[in-house]
Amino acid sequence: MSTTGSTVVDRGLEGVVVGSTDLSNVEGQIGRLTYRGYNIDDLAPNACFEEICHLFLYGRLPTKNELHELQNELATHRMLPEPLVMAMQRVPATAWPMDVMRTIASGLALFSPVNQTGDHVSNEHTAIELIAKMTTIVAAFDRIRRGLEPVEPRNDLSHARNFLYMRTGEEPSDVEAEALDTYFVLLADHSFNASTFSARVTASTKADMYAAVTAALATLKGEAHGGAPSAVMKMILEVGQPKRSETYVREVLARGARIMGMGHREYKVRDPRARHLEKMAKQLGETSDSRWYTIARALEDASQHVLQEQKPGRKIFANVEFYTAPTLAALGIPADEFTCLFACGRIAG
């Protein structure tokens, strides 16, 4: 908080209540995150992303038949309009993926079969369409910029498994599909964050859902929000090997910079999502390239050791962005697409 003349300014809306949400609740002092009352510690290992979508859309976890119906509905909406695919094919291969995602997501409004009246039926249809198509946008541009043809989505694969299939043209392993599915579950919602705030401000003007999501995607691009995992990956690459972790941490702190992915504005203990994502990163490392997880783990340990030494009593822990980097890297996803994957999970909320 700061004072300018007689005006009190709450920087970053710190402590200011601007709305309410029933989707998720963050209890930062004890490190608990819940989705509609369900603890993330129960959902992450037991629920799939489509179940979380149902929980958010309809207020409860689905029955087996309801889950099957939602999965089928998502599958039927995965294909992109051909003009939007052609638009991506005309985009420079050097374009930032998040810019492409935001632009194509906005373009979906041009082809919507539903009148954007703002009623429950049209909103539900648009929400399902956006959830279904986000991963298709990312996978399609990933291939296009590599000089490859997009792979059409399959209706018989889960949401996470289908995304990985569309990137490579090959079905992923169960470990890979589980890791990405867990990531989507963990990122599905997080109270009143910056991109959610942007979406709700836009929606409050009675703009349609496409406009609200486009605003949210623009906000998510920022390094202080959805761009953090890419910065963590850059740091991991700079470290290069686990034994350099402590030296690197000391160098960063000595020049007054911060260790990316360490600490969280709301959590005063370890981010509960980081624990589950670290497990996924470790499992992926056991079946493929373990270096990303190994370096990340060493960096977290070194950061805690050095900070405890320099500022006794101050505790700092890895947040979800920290272990996003080694998880997505192990899945073969380039760092400049990390924010896009963040959006593919957060679109549910």
CSV table of C-alpha atoms in Angstrom, one decimal:
chain,number,residue,atom,x,y,z
A,1,MET,CA,0.0,0.0,0.0
A,2,SER,CA,1.2,3.5,-0.8
A,3,THR,CA,-0.2,7.0,-0.4
A,4,THR,CA,-0.3,9.6,-3.2
A,5,GLY,CA,-1.6,12.9,-1.9
A,6,SER,CA,-4.8,12.0,-0.2
A,7,THR,CA,-5.3,8.8,-2.3
A,8,VAL,CA,-4.4,5.4,-0.8
A,9,VAL,CA,-3.3,3.0,-3.5
A,10,ASP,CA,-3.3,-0.8,-2.8
A,11,ARG,CA,-0.5,-2.0,-5.1
A,12,GLY,CA,-1.5,-5.2,-6.9
A,13,LEU,CA,-4.9,-4.9,-5.2
A,14,GLU,CA,-3.3,-6.3,-2.1
A,15,GLY,CA,-6.1,-7.0,0.4
A,16,VAL,CA,-8.8,-5.6,-1.8
A,17,VAL,CA,-11.9,-7.8,-2.3
A,18,VAL,CA,-13.1,-7.4,-5.9
A,19,GLY,CA,-15.4,-10.4,-6.2
A,20,SER,CA,-16.0,-13.9,-5.1
A,21,THR,CA,-15.6,-17.4,-6.6
A,22,ASP,CA,-17.0,-20.8,-5.8
A,23,LEU,CA,-14.6,-22.7,-8.0
A,24,SER,CA,-11.5,-22.7,-5.8
A,25,ASN,CA,-10.2,-21.6,-2.5
A,26,VAL,CA,-6.6,-21.0,-1.4
A,27,GLU,CA,-5.6,-21.3,2.2
A,28,GLY,CA,-2.1,-20.1,2.0
A,29,GLN,CA,-1.1,-20.3,5.6
A,30,ILE,CA,-1.6,-24.1,5.7
A,31,GLY,CA,-0.9,-24.8,2.0
A,32,ARG,CA,-4.3,-26.0,1.0
A,33,LEU,CA,-6.1,-25.6,-2.3
A,34,THR,CA,-9.6,-26.8,-2.9
A,35,TYR,CA,-11.9,-27.0,-6.0
A,36,ARG,CA,-15.5,-26.7,-5.0
A,37,GLY,CA,-14.6,-28.1,-1.6
A,38,TYR,CA,-12.5,-31.0,-2.8
A,39,ASN,CA,-8.9,-31.0,-1.7
A,40,ILE,CA,-6.3,-30.9,-4.5
A,41,ASP,CA,-4.4,-33.6,-2.7
A,42,ASP,CA,-7.4,-35.9,-3.3
A,43,LEU,CA,-8.1,-34.7,-6.8
A,44,ALA,CA,-4.6,-34.7,-8.3
A,45,PRO,CA,-4.0,-38.4,-7.9
A,46,ASN,CA,-7.5,-39.6,-8.5
A,47,ALA,CA,-9.4,-37.3,-10.9
A,48,CYS,CA,-8.8,-36.7,-14.6
A,49,PHE,CA,-9.0,-33.3,-16.2
A,50,GLU,CA,-12.4,-33.9,-17.7
A,51,GLU,CA,-13.8,-34.7,-14.3
A,52,ILE,CA,-12.5,-31.3,-13.1
A,53,CYS,CA,-14.2,-29.6,-16.1
A,54,HIS,CA,-17.4,-31.3,-15.1
A,55,LEU,CA,-17.0,-30.2,-11.5
A,56,PHE,CA,-16.5,-26.6,-12.6
A,57,LEU,CA,-19.2,-26.5,-15.2
A,58,TYR,CA,-22.0,-28.4,-13.3
A,59,GLY,CA,-20.9,-28.0,-9.7
A,60,ARG,CA,-20.2,-31.7,-8.9
A,61,LEU,CA,-18.0,-34.5,-9.9
A,62,PRO,CA,-19.6,-36.6,-12.7
A,63,THR,CA,-21.0,-40.1,-12.6
A,64,LYS,CA,-19.3,-42.6,-15.0
A,65,ASN,CA,-22.0,-42.0,-17.7
A,66,GLU,CA,-21.7,-38.2,-17.2
A,67,LEU,CA,-18.0,-38.3,-17.6
A,68,HIS,CA,-18.3,-40.4,-20.8
A,69,GLU,CA,-20.8,-37.8,-22.2
A,70,LEU,CA,-18.6,-34.9,-21.5
A,71,GLN,CA,-15.5,-36.7,-22.9
A,72,ASN,CA,-17.5,-37.3,-26.1
A,73,GLU,CA,-18.7,-33.7,-26.3
A,74,LEU,CA,-15.2,-32.4,-25.9
A,75,ALA,CA,-13.9,-34.8,-28.6
A,76,THR,CA,-16.5,-33.6,-31.1
A,77,HIS,CA,-15.4,-30.0,-30.6
A,78,ARG,CA,-11.6,-30.5,-31.0
A,79,MET,CA,-11.3,-29.8,-34.7
A,80,LEU,CA,-10.4,-26.2,-35.7
A,81,PRO,CA,-12.1,-24.3,-38.5
A,82,GLU,CA,-10.0,-24.7,-41.6
A,83,PRO,CA,-9.5,-21.0,-42.2
A,84,LEU,CA,-7.9,-20.7,-38.7
A,85,VAL,CA,-5.5,-23.5,-39.5
A,86,MET,CA,-4.6,-21.8,-42.8
A,87,ALA,CA,-4.1,-18.6,-40.8
A,88,MET,CA,-1.5,-20.3,-38.6
A,89,GLN,CA,0.2,-21.7,-41.7
A,90,ARG,CA,0.7,-18.1,-42.8
A,91,VAL,CA,2.2,-17.0,-39.5
A,92,PRO,CA,6.0,-16.7,-39.3
A,93,ALA,CA,7.6,-19.7,-37.7
A,94,THR,CA,9.3,-17.3,-35.3
A,95,ALA,CA,6.0,-16.1,-33.9
A,96,TRP,CA,5.6,-16.4,-30.1
A,97,PRO,CA,3.2,-19.4,-29.5
A,98,MET,CA,1.2,-17.5,-26.9
A,99,ASP,CA,0.5,-14.7,-29.4
A,100,VAL,CA,-0.7,-17.3,-31.9
A,101,MET,CA,-2.9,-19.0,-29.3
A,102,ARG,CA,-4.5,-15.7,-28.2
A,103,THR,CA,-5.1,-14.6,-31.8
A,104,ILE,CA,-6.6,-18.0,-32.9
A,105,ALA,CA,-8.7,-18.3,-29.7
A,106,SER,CA,-10.2,-14.8,-30.5
A,107,GLY,CA,-10.8,-16.0,-34.1
A,108,LEU,CA,-13.0,-18.8,-32.9
A,109,ALA,CA,-15.7,-16.3,-32.3
A,110,LEU,CA,-16.0,-15.8,-36.0
A,111,PHE,CA,-17.0,-19.4,-36.5
A,112,SER,CA,-19.2,-20.0,-33.5
A,113,PRO,CA,-22.4,-21.9,-34.3
A,114,VAL,CA,-24.0,-20.4,-31.2
A,115,ASN,CA,-25.3,-16.9,-30.8
A,116,GLN,CA,-23.4,-15.3,-28.0
A,117,THR,CA,-26.5,-14.2,-26.0
A,118,GLY,CA,-24.9,-14.8,-22.6
A,119,ASP,CA,-27.5,-17.3,-21.5
A,120,HIS,CA,-26.5,-20.5,-19.7
A,121,VAL,CA,-26.9,-22.7,-22.8
A,122,SER,CA,-24.7,-20.6,-25.1
A,123,ASN,CA,-22.1,-20.1,-22.3
A,124,GLU,CA,-22.0,-23.8,-21.6
A,125,HIS,CA,-21.5,-24.6,-25.3
A,126,THR,CA,-18.8,-22.0,-25.7
A,127,ALA,CA,-17.0,-23.1,-22.6
A,128,ILE,CA,-16.8,-26.7,-23.9
A,129,GLU,CA,-15.7,-25.6,-27.3
A,130,LEU,CA,-12.9,-23.4,-25.8
A,131,ILE,CA,-11.7,-26.2,-23.5
A,132,ALA,CA,-11.7,-28.7,-26.4
A,133,LYS,CA,-9.9,-26.5,-29.0
A,134,MET,CA,-7.2,-24.9,-26.9
A,135,THR,CA,-4.9,-28.0,-27.0
A,136,THR,CA,-5.6,-28.4,-30.7
A,137,ILE,CA,-4.4,-24.8,-31.4
A,138,VAL,CA,-1.2,-25.4,-29.5
A,139,ALA,CA,-0.4,-28.8,-31.1
A,140,ALA,CA,-1.3,-27.5,-34.6
A,141,PHE,CA,1.0,-24.5,-34.4
A,142,ASP,CA,3.8,-26.6,-32.8
A,143,ARG,CA,3.8,-28.8,-35.9
A,144,ILE,CA,3.3,-26.0,-38.4
A,145,ARG,CA,6.3,-24.0,-37.2
A,146,ARG,CA,8.4,-27.2,-37.5
A,147,GLY,CA,7.4,-27.5,-41.1
A,148,LEU,CA,5.0,-30.4,-40.4
A,149,GLU,CA,1.3,-30.9,-41.2
A,150,PRO,CA,-1.1,-30.7,-38.2
A,151,VAL,CA,-2.3,-34.1,-36.9
A,152,GLU,CA,-6.1,-34.3,-36.6
A,153,PRO,CA,-7.4,-35.0,-33.1
A,154,ARG,CA,-8.7,-38.4,-32.2
A,155,ASN,CA,-12.1,-39.0,-30.6
A,156,ASP,CA,-11.0,-42.1,-28.7
A,157,LEU,CA,-8.3,-40.5,-26.6
A,158,SER,CA,-8.5,-38.5,-23.4
A,159,HIS,CA,-7.9,-34.8,-23.4
A,160,ALA,CA,-4.3,-34.9,-22.2
A,161,ARG,CA,-3.4,-38.0,-24.2
A,162,ASN,CA,-4.9,-36.5,-27.4
A,163,PHE,CA,-2.8,-33.4,-27.1
A,164,LEU,CA,0.4,-35.4,-26.9
A,165,TYR,CA,-0.7,-37.5,-29.8
A,166,MET,CA,-1.4,-34.4,-31.9
A,167,ARG,CA,2.1,-33.1,-31.3
A,168,THR,CA,3.9,-36.2,-32.4
A,169,GLY,CA,1.5,-38.4,-34.3
A,170,GLU,CA,2.2,-41.2,-31.9
A,171,GLU,CA,0.3,-42.2,-28.8
A,172,PRO,CA,2.2,-41.2,-25.6
A,173,SER,CA,3.1,-43.7,-22.8
A,174,ASP,CA,0.8,-44.0,-19.8
A,175,VAL,CA,3.4,-42.1,-17.7
A,176,GLU,CA,3.5,-39.2,-20.1
A,177,ALA,CA,-0.3,-39.0,-20.4
A,178,GLU,CA,-0.7,-39.2,-16.6
A,179,ALA,CA,1.8,-36.5,-16.1
A,180,LEU,CA,0.1,-34.0,-18.4
A,181,ASP,CA,-3.3,-34.9,-17.1
A,182,THR,CA,-2.2,-34.2,-13.6
A,183,TYR,CA,-0.6,-30.9,-14.7
A,184,PHE,CA,-3.9,-29.8,-16.2
A,185,VAL,CA,-5.8,-30.8,-13.0
A,186,LEU,CA,-3.4,-28.8,-10.9
A,187,LEU,CA,-3.5,-25.7,-13.0
A,188,ALA,CA,-7.3,-25.7,-13.7
A,189,ASP,CA,-8.1,-22.9,-11.3
A,190,HIS,CA,-6.5,-20.8,-8.5
A,191,SER,CA,-8.8,-18.3,-7.0
A,192,PHE,CA,-8.7,-14.7,-8.2
A,193,ASN,CA,-5.4,-14.6,-10.1
A,194,ALA,CA,-4.5,-11.9,-12.6
A,195,SER,CA,-5.8,-13.6,-15.8
A,196,THR,CA,-9.1,-14.6,-14.0
A,197,PHE,CA,-9.5,-11.0,-13.0
A,198,SER,CA,-8.9,-9.8,-16.6
A,199,ALA,CA,-11.5,-12.3,-17.8
A,200,ARG,CA,-14.1,-11.2,-15.3
A,201,VAL,CA,-13.5,-7.5,-15.9
A,202,THR,CA,-14.1,-8.1,-19.6
A,203,ALA,CA,-17.2,-10.3,-19.0
A,204,SER,CA,-18.6,-7.7,-16.6
A,205,THR,CA,-19.0,-5.4,-19.7
A,206,LYS,CA,-21.3,-8.1,-21.2
A,207,ALA,CA,-18.7,-9.0,-23.7
A,208,ASP,CA,-18.9,-12.6,-24.9
A,209,MET,CA,-16.8,-15.5,-23.5
A,210,TYR,CA,-14.4,-15.4,-26.5
A,211,ALA,CA,-13.6,-11.8,-25.6
A,212,ALA,CA,-13.2,-12.6,-21.9
A,213,VAL,CA,-10.9,-15.6,-22.6
A,214,THR,CA,-8.8,-13.5,-25.1
A,215,ALA,CA,-8.3,-10.9,-22.4
A,216,ALA,CA,-7.2,-13.6,-20.0
A,217,LEU,CA,-4.8,-15.1,-22.4
A,218,ALA,CA,-3.2,-11.7,-23.0
A,219,THR,CA,-2.7,-11.3,-19.2
A,220,LEU,CA,-1.4,-14.9,-18.8
A,221,LYS,CA,1.4,-14.2,-21.2
A,222,GLY,CA,3.2,-12.0,-18.6
A,223,GLU,CA,6.4,-13.4,-17.0
A,224,ALA,CA,5.0,-12.6,-13.6
A,225,HIS,CA,2.0,-14.8,-14.2
A,226,GLY,CA,1.9,-17.6,-16.8
A,227,GLY,CA,5.3,-16.9,-18.2
A,228,ALA,CA,7.1,-17.9,-15.1
A,229,PRO,CA,7.7,-21.6,-16.1
A,230,SER,CA,9.7,-20.5,-19.2
A,231,ALA,CA,11.9,-18.4,-17.0
A,232,VAL,CA,12.5,-21.4,-14.7
A,233,MET,CA,13.5,-23.5,-17.7
A,234,LYS,CA,15.9,-20.8,-18.8
A,235,MET,CA,17.4,-20.9,-15.3
A,236,ILE,CA,17.7,-24.7,-15.4
A,237,LEU,CA,19.5,-24.5,-18.7
A,238,GLU,CA,21.9,-21.9,-17.3
A,239,VAL,CA,22.7,-24.1,-14.3
A,240,GLY,CA,23.5,-27.0,-16.6
A,241,GLN,CA,24.3,-29.6,-14.0
A,242,PRO,CA,23.2,-30.3,-10.4
A,243,LYS,CA,26.6,-29.6,-8.8
A,244,ARG,CA,26.5,-26.0,-10.1
A,245,SER,CA,23.2,-25.3,-8.3
A,246,GLU,CA,24.6,-23.7,-5.1
A,247,THR,CA,27.1,-21.5,-7.0
A,248,TYR,CA,24.4,-20.4,-9.3
A,249,VAL,CA,22.0,-19.5,-6.5
A,250,ARG,CA,24.7,-17.4,-4.7
A,251,GLU,CA,25.5,-15.6,-7.9
A,252,VAL,CA,21.8,-14.7,-8.6
A,253,LEU,CA,21.2,-13.5,-5.0
A,254,ALA,CA,24.5,-11.5,-5.0
A,255,ARG,CA,23.3,-9.4,-7.9
A,256,GLY,CA,19.9,-8.8,-6.3
A,257,ALA,CA,17.9,-11.0,-8.6
A,258,ARG,CA,15.4,-13.7,-7.5
A,259,ILE,CA,15.3,-17.5,-8.0
A,260,MET,CA,12.5,-18.1,-10.5
A,261,GLY,CA,9.8,-20.5,-9.3
A,262,MET,CA,10.7,-20.1,-5.6
A,263,GLY,CA,8.2,-18.6,-3.2
A,264,HIS,CA,4.6,-17.7,-3.7
A,265,ARG,CA,2.5,-14.6,-3.0
A,266,GLU,CA,-0.2,-16.6,-1.3
A,267,TYR,CA,1.4,-19.8,0.1
A,268,LYS,CA,3.4,-19.4,3.3
A,269,VAL,CA,4.3,-23.1,3.2
A,270,ARG,CA,5.0,-25.3,0.2
A,271,ASP,CA,2.6,-24.9,-2.7
A,272,PRO,CA,0.5,-28.1,-2.6
A,273,ARG,CA,0.6,-28.3,-6.4
A,274,ALA,CA,4.4,-28.4,-6.4
A,275,ARG,CA,4.4,-31.6,-4.5
A,276,HIS,CA,2.3,-33.5,-7.0
A,277,LEU,CA,4.0,-32.0,-10.0
A,278,GLU,CA,7.5,-32.8,-8.6
A,279,LYS,CA,6.3,-36.5,-8.3
A,280,MET,CA,5.3,-36.4,-12.0
A,281,ALA,CA,8.6,-34.8,-13.0
A,282,LYS,CA,10.5,-37.5,-11.1
A,283,GLN,CA,8.4,-40.3,-12.7
A,284,LEU,CA,9.1,-38.9,-16.2
A,285,GLY,CA,12.8,-38.7,-15.4
A,286,GLU,CA,12.8,-42.4,-14.5
A,287,THR,CA,11.4,-43.4,-17.9
A,288,SER,CA,13.2,-40.8,-20.1
A,289,ASP,CA,15.6,-37.9,-19.6
A,290,SER,CA,16.2,-37.3,-15.8
A,291,ARG,CA,18.5,-34.3,-16.1
A,292,TRP,CA,15.7,-31.7,-15.9
A,293,TYR,CA,14.2,-33.1,-12.7
A,294,THR,CA,17.7,-33.7,-11.2
A,295,ILE,CA,18.8,-30.1,-11.8
A,296,ALA,CA,15.5,-28.7,-10.5
A,297,ARG,CA,15.6,-30.8,-7.3
A,298,ALA,CA,19.2,-29.6,-6.7
A,299,LEU,CA,18.2,-26.0,-7.3
A,300,GLU,CA,15.4,-26.1,-4.8
A,301,ASP,CA,17.6,-27.7,-2.2
A,302,ALA,CA,20.4,-25.1,-2.9
A,303,SER,CA,17.9,-22.2,-2.7
A,304,GLN,CA,16.6,-23.3,0.6
A,305,HIS,CA,20.1,-23.8,2.0
A,306,VAL,CA,21.5,-20.5,0.9
A,307,LEU,CA,18.5,-18.4,1.8
A,308,GLN,CA,18.4,-20.0,5.3
A,309,GLU,CA,22.1,-19.2,5.6
A,310,GLN,CA,21.7,-15.6,4.5
A,311,LYS,CA,18.2,-14.9,6.0
A,312,PRO,CA,17.8,-17.3,9.0
A,313,GLY,CA,14.2,-18.0,9.8
A,314,ARG,CA,12.9,-17.1,6.4
A,315,LYS,CA,11.4,-20.1,4.6
A,316,ILE,CA,11.0,-20.3,0.9
A,317,PHE,CA,9.6,-23.2,-1.1
A,318,ALA,CA,9.2,-24.2,-4.8
A,319,ASN,CA,5.9,-23.2,-6.4
A,320,VAL,CA,3.9,-25.0,-9.1
A,321,GLU,CA,5.8,-23.1,-11.9
A,322,PHE,CA,9.1,-24.4,-10.6
A,323,TYR,CA,8.2,-28.1,-11.3
A,324,THR,CA,6.2,-27.2,-14.4
A,325,ALA,CA,9.5,-26.6,-16.2
A,326,PRO,CA,11.1,-30.1,-15.8
A,327,THR,CA,7.7,-31.8,-16.3
A,328,LEU,CA,6.9,-30.2,-19.6
A,329,ALA,CA,10.5,-30.4,-20.8
A,330,ALA,CA,10.5,-34.1,-20.1
A,331,LEU,CA,7.4,-34.3,-22.3
A,332,GLY,CA,9.3,-32.7,-25.2
A,333,ILE,CA,7.5,-29.4,-25.0
A,334,PRO,CA,9.6,-26.4,-25.8
A,335,ALA,CA,9.9,-23.7,-23.2
A,336,ASP,CA,8.2,-21.0,-25.3
A,337,GLU,CA,5.0,-23.2,-25.3
A,338,PHE,CA,4.9,-23.6,-21.5
A,339,THR,CA,2.5,-20.7,-21.1
A,340,CYS,CA,0.2,-22.1,-23.7
A,341,LEU,CA,0.0,-25.4,-21.7
A,342,PHE,CA,-0.7,-23.3,-18.6
A,343,ALA,CA,-3.7,-21.8,-20.6
A,344,CYS,CA,-4.9,-25.2,-21.7
A,345,GLY,CA,-5.3,-26.2,-18.0
A,346,ARG,CA,-6.5,-22.9,-16.7
A,347,ILE,CA,-9.2,-22.6,-19.4
A,348,ALA,CA,-11.4,-24.9,-17.3
A,349,GLY,CA,-11.6,-22.4,-14.5
